[in-house]
Amino acid sequence: MDDHQPHDPHELLRWELAQRQESGFTLGDLAEAGRQAADGDDDAVARGLLDELGATTRDESWAYDEPEDLSGILATLPDAPVTSIGEAELRDRTLGGWLGRCAGCNLGKPVENGDHWTAAHLRRYLTLADAYPLRDFVPVLDPMPEGFELREWWPITTRGRITESARDDDIDYTILGLHILEQYGSDFTTADVAAEWLDRLPYTQTFTAERVTYRNLAIGHAVAEAGQIDNPYREWIGAQIRADIFGYVNPGDPRAAAEMAYRDAVLSHSANGVYGEMWAAALVASAFTGTARQAVEMSLTCVPPGSRLAEAVRFVLDRHAGGATWEEARADIEDRYGHYSWVHTVNNAALVVAGLLWGDGDFTASIGLTVQGGWDTDSNGATVGSVAGIICGAARLPSHWTSPLNDTARSAIRGFDRSRISDLAERTVLLAMKK
């Protein structure tokens, strides 16, 4: 995700065109003019067309209902029941969530490049390595066959080489969310989140919507505007990866988790970008008290039913209920949602749901299917690892996933590098018990 630069008008124009087209705006001649300018070298022309896109309007025939403000979102939602669990179970499942998130993130990290590591390309590589279906950390072939390239951090995130949970934004934001809740309590504000980003999170470890927002905050834009200015990534996966901590501290209460997630998400995202974080937080909260399918179904009570995200989740639920294989469902997801960026919220949420449903409570199968599905492999592996880890509980997680982590998480968050995963989990439990 680090190739997207918030100061490049050509880059911003290219993705703003896609964002507007995907979300029902009428572009007319601007579409072709924008494509030409995005590929050109005239910054002023690109900037001018980017500004013109901001004045376009949504087609009246747009088929979706995607409210932006919290009251509008909540008005579309049914009631979400609250279920309680005991303290011992809470501790086991919370630690399972943290360990599972770290394991799933590290599993996907060496193949996190959706343009290169498509599902088909992953299958070819893993088959050559005698590792398909994926049931352990990604192996390294030596010599590496032509046409395959692992990410630069493969020496610390592949099978036999892991000694701790590698630094990754998917883990950084979970840790930062824990810090925010400890500092400000459950009534934290979006402004509190912004302040902690600037104080604790390095700019160079932010990407897409988060990097745009961080830059806008740093140059003086108000919190309410920072995620809205020059941000074509506002429906990408960056908010969704920040969700899990809000589920951890609201076990069995998906609505409370989703409302916390909303306050975090709106700093940098809108519409399905915000729904993605609300949905993932609700999914995690629901995992404390249900099966994988029950958690997915309950998560839908926290997503506007007329949104593209809700439609995608229902689509995968229906394919599973209809008896499709995971391979068939993966192909259907590609056909239906493959036009999105490989780091968009909607398509990746569909892969997360598929991994959970076909994994059916088996931790190894759940994260293995998810990562071999491609797209944003570390983010999706982390989310599914979190949910499946909660469902299994720490005591039942296979040791080949957890032992290599050595109870240690690297982090770019100031003051949290080489945190003990067990300590992060215990601090999370203390917050959950305060509610």
Tab-separated table of N, CA and C in Angstrom, residues 7-75:
chain	number	residue	atom	x	y	z
A	7	HIS	N	0.528	13.585	-2.003
A	7	HIS	CA	0.884	14.880	-2.568
A	7	HIS	C	0.925	14.856	-4.096
A	8	ASP	N	0.660	13.713	-4.713
A	8	ASP	CA	0.753	13.561	-6.168
A	8	ASP	C	-0.637	13.698	-6.787
A	9	PRO	N	-0.919	14.811	-7.508
A	9	PRO	CA	-2.269	15.005	-8.048
A	9	PRO	C	-2.664	13.950	-9.071
A	10	HIS	N	-1.699	13.374	-9.773
A	10	HIS	CA	-2.018	12.325	-10.761
A	10	HIS	C	-2.493	11.058	-10.053
A	11	GLU	N	-1.804	10.707	-8.992
A	11	GLU	CA	-2.199	9.548	-8.183
A	11	GLU	C	-3.577	9.771	-7.565
A	12	LEU	N	-3.792	10.948	-6.979
A	12	LEU	CA	-5.075	11.258	-6.372
A	12	LEU	C	-6.193	11.245	-7.410
A	13	LEU	N	-5.936	11.793	-8.584
A	13	LEU	CA	-6.943	11.836	-9.634
A	13	LEU	C	-7.306	10.434	-10.108
A	14	ARG	N	-6.307	9.593	-10.299
A	14	ARG	CA	-6.553	8.227	-10.779
A	14	ARG	C	-7.505	7.479	-9.849
A	15	TRP	N	-7.257	7.596	-8.548
A	15	TRP	CA	-8.087	6.843	-7.611
A	15	TRP	C	-9.388	7.553	-7.272
A	16	GLU	N	-9.432	8.873	-7.398
A	16	GLU	CA	-10.704	9.574	-7.195
A	16	GLU	C	-11.688	9.230	-8.311
A	17	LEU	N	-11.177	9.084	-9.529
A	17	LEU	CA	-12.036	8.625	-10.632
A	17	LEU	C	-12.659	7.278	-10.291
A	18	ALA	N	-11.842	6.353	-9.835
A	18	ALA	CA	-12.350	5.032	-9.481
A	18	ALA	C	-13.360	5.115	-8.340
A	19	GLN	N	-13.026	5.901	-7.327
A	19	GLN	CA	-13.909	6.038	-6.174
A	19	GLN	C	-15.275	6.585	-6.589
A	20	ARG	N	-15.279	7.606	-7.428
A	20	ARG	CA	-16.552	8.201	-7.865
A	20	ARG	C	-17.359	7.221	-8.722
A	21	GLN	N	-16.690	6.515	-9.613
A	21	GLN	CA	-17.393	5.566	-10.467
A	21	GLN	C	-17.969	4.406	-9.658
A	22	GLU	N	-17.239	3.954	-8.664
A	22	GLU	CA	-17.708	2.842	-7.840
A	22	GLU	C	-18.866	3.231	-6.939
A	23	SER	N	-18.991	4.512	-6.656
A	23	SER	CA	-20.011	4.943	-5.705
A	23	SER	C	-21.128	5.753	-6.357
A	24	GLY	N	-21.339	5.532	-7.665
A	24	GLY	CA	-22.552	5.995	-8.326
A	24	GLY	C	-22.594	7.424	-8.794
A	25	PHE	N	-21.435	8.079	-8.972
A	25	PHE	CA	-21.441	9.473	-9.412
A	25	PHE	C	-21.450	9.568	-10.934
A	26	THR	N	-22.104	10.595	-11.430
A	26	THR	CA	-22.174	10.845	-12.864
A	26	THR	C	-20.981	11.700	-13.280
A	27	LEU	N	-20.095	11.153	-14.108
A	27	LEU	CA	-18.867	11.848	-14.466
A	27	LEU	C	-18.868	12.422	-15.875
A	28	GLY	N	-19.650	11.854	-16.774
A	28	GLY	CA	-19.699	12.364	-18.140
A	28	GLY	C	-18.316	12.407	-18.782
A	29	ASP	N	-18.014	13.535	-19.453
A	29	ASP	CA	-16.723	13.683	-20.145
A	29	ASP	C	-15.539	13.751	-19.188
A	30	LEU	N	-15.809	14.005	-17.901
A	30	LEU	CA	-14.727	14.078	-16.929
A	30	LEU	C	-13.988	12.740	-16.800
A	31	ALA	N	-14.691	11.655	-17.065
A	31	ALA	CA	-14.071	10.339	-16.894
A	31	ALA	C	-12.886	10.174	-17.831
A	32	GLU	N	-13.089	10.439	-19.103
A	32	GLU	CA	-11.996	10.271	-20.071
A	32	GLU	C	-10.929	11.345	-19.897
A	33	ALA	N	-11.360	12.577	-19.649
A	33	ALA	CA	-10.383	13.636	-19.423
A	33	ALA	C	-9.535	13.338	-18.196
A	34	GLY	N	-10.154	12.806	-17.175
A	34	GLY	CA	-9.431	12.472	-15.959
A	34	GLY	C	-8.433	11.346	-16.177
A	35	ARG	N	-8.815	10.336	-16.941
A	35	ARG	CA	-7.888	9.234	-17.225
A	35	ARG	C	-6.651	9.727	-17.970
A	36	GLN	N	-6.873	10.599	-18.945
A	36	GLN	CA	-5.739	11.130	-19.701
A	36	GLN	C	-4.836	11.988	-18.819
A	37	ALA	N	-5.437	12.823	-17.978
A	37	ALA	CA	-4.636	13.693	-17.111
A	37	ALA	C	-3.885	12.890	-16.052
A	38	ALA	N	-4.515	11.824	-15.543
A	38	ALA	CA	-3.850	10.987	-14.541
A	38	ALA	C	-2.598	10.337	-15.111
A	39	ASP	N	-2.627	10.013	-16.396
A	39	ASP	CA	-1.469	9.392	-17.047
A	39	ASP	C	-0.487	10.421	-17.608
A	40	GLY	N	-0.859	11.701	-17.531
A	40	GLY	CA	-0.009	12.755	-18.083
A	40	GLY	C	0.996	13.268	-17.077
A	41	ASP	N	1.602	14.425	-17.418
A	41	ASP	CA	2.628	14.979	-16.532
A	41	ASP	C	2.365	16.432	-16.152
A	42	ASP	N	1.147	16.916	-16.420
A	42	ASP	CA	0.794	18.293	-16.096
A	42	ASP	C	0.074	18.319	-14.748
A	43	ASP	N	0.768	18.755	-13.711
A	43	ASP	CA	0.187	18.759	-12.372
A	43	ASP	C	-1.029	19.672	-12.275
A	44	ALA	N	-0.960	20.818	-12.952
A	44	ALA	CA	-2.050	21.787	-12.853
A	44	ALA	C	-3.337	21.239	-13.459
A	45	VAL	N	-3.224	20.556	-14.582
A	45	VAL	CA	-4.398	19.953	-15.219
A	45	VAL	C	-4.996	18.878	-14.317
A	46	ALA	N	-4.139	18.028	-13.765
A	46	ALA	CA	-4.617	16.973	-12.873
A	46	ALA	C	-5.310	17.572	-11.649
A	47	ARG	N	-4.715	18.616	-11.084
A	47	ARG	CA	-5.291	19.259	-9.919
A	47	ARG	C	-6.646	19.878	-10.246
A	48	GLY	N	-6.744	20.517	-11.408
A	48	GLY	CA	-7.997	21.135	-11.796
A	48	GLY	C	-9.112	20.121	-11.978
A	49	LEU	N	-8.805	18.991	-12.622
A	49	LEU	CA	-9.815	17.955	-12.820
A	49	LEU	C	-10.200	17.294	-11.504
A	50	LEU	N	-9.248	17.168	-10.601
A	50	LEU	CA	-9.548	16.620	-9.280
A	50	LEU	C	-10.563	17.510	-8.562
A	51	ASP	N	-10.377	18.813	-8.674
A	51	ASP	CA	-11.324	19.745	-8.067
A	51	ASP	C	-12.696	19.667	-8.737
A	52	GLU	N	-12.699	19.500	-10.065
A	52	GLU	CA	-13.977	19.366	-10.776
A	52	GLU	C	-14.730	18.114	-10.346
A	53	LEU	N	-14.014	17.038	-10.097
A	53	LEU	CA	-14.669	15.807	-9.649
A	53	LEU	C	-15.406	16.022	-8.333
A	54	GLY	N	-14.861	16.893	-7.501
A	54	GLY	CA	-15.492	17.174	-6.221
A	54	GLY	C	-16.867	17.800	-6.346
A	55	ALA	N	-17.174	18.348	-7.509
A	55	ALA	CA	-18.472	18.993	-7.723
A	55	ALA	C	-19.480	18.077	-8.394
A	56	THR	N	-19.088	16.846	-8.732
A	56	THR	CA	-20.019	15.927	-9.383
A	56	THR	C	-21.068	15.432	-8.393
A	57	THR	N	-22.177	14.939	-8.912
A	57	THR	CA	-23.284	14.487	-8.075
A	57	THR	C	-23.595	13.016	-8.351
A	58	ARG	N	-24.194	12.387	-7.372
A	58	ARG	CA	-24.536	10.975	-7.489
A	58	ARG	C	-25.762	10.803	-8.380
A	59	ASP	N	-25.727	9.767	-9.197
A	59	ASP	CA	-26.843	9.431	-10.083
A	59	ASP	C	-28.075	9.109	-9.244
A	60	GLU	N	-29.233	9.646	-9.640
A	60	GLU	CA	-30.459	9.424	-8.879
A	60	GLU	C	-30.889	7.961	-8.887
A	61	SER	N	-30.389	7.192	-9.861
A	61	SER	CA	-30.753	5.776	-9.939
A	61	SER	C	-29.821	4.879	-9.128
A	62	TRP	N	-28.877	5.479	-8.393
A	62	TRP	CA	-27.946	4.713	-7.555
A	62	TRP	C	-28.724	3.744	-6.670
A	63	ALA	N	-28.323	2.493	-6.683
A	63	ALA	CA	-29.122	1.429	-6.076
A	63	ALA	C	-28.904	1.257	-4.582
A	64	TYR	N	-27.953	1.990	-4.001
A	64	TYR	CA	-27.583	1.730	-2.615
A	64	TYR	C	-27.962	2.891	-1.710
A	65	ASP	N	-28.131	2.585	-0.428
A	65	ASP	CA	-28.420	3.589	0.588
A	65	ASP	C	-27.276	3.551	1.586
A	66	GLU	N	-26.413	4.582	1.558
A	66	GLU	CA	-25.196	4.564	2.352
A	66	GLU	C	-25.059	5.857	3.151
A	67	PRO	N	-25.769	5.941	4.287
A	67	PRO	CA	-25.712	7.154	5.119
A	67	PRO	C	-24.318	7.358	5.701
A	68	GLU	N	-23.985	8.602	6.002
A	68	GLU	CA	-22.649	8.949	6.498
A	68	GLU	C	-22.611	9.225	8.002
A	69	ASP	N	-23.609	9.919	8.540
A	69	ASP	CA	-23.558	10.299	9.954
A	69	ASP	C	-24.065	9.149	10.822
A	70	LEU	N	-23.641	9.144	12.087
A	70	LEU	CA	-23.967	8.024	12.961
A	70	LEU	C	-25.468	7.875	13.162
A	71	SER	N	-26.178	8.968	13.334
A	71	SER	CA	-27.625	8.865	13.545
A	71	SER	C	-28.303	8.273	12.315
A	72	GLY	N	-27.842	8.665	11.138
A	72	GLY	CA	-28.407	8.103	9.911
A	72	GLY	C	-28.104	6.625	9.774
A	73	ILE	N	-26.891	6.225	10.162
A	73	ILE	CA	-26.518	4.813	10.118
A	73	ILE	C	-27.373	4.018	11.093
A	74	LEU	N	-27.457	4.490	12.337
A	74	LEU	CA	-28.197	3.754	13.360
A	74	LEU	C	-29.673	3.628	13.008
A	75	ALA	N	-30.216	4.601	12.292
A	75	ALA	CA	-31.630	4.556	11.917
A	75	ALA	C	-31.938	3.401	10.970
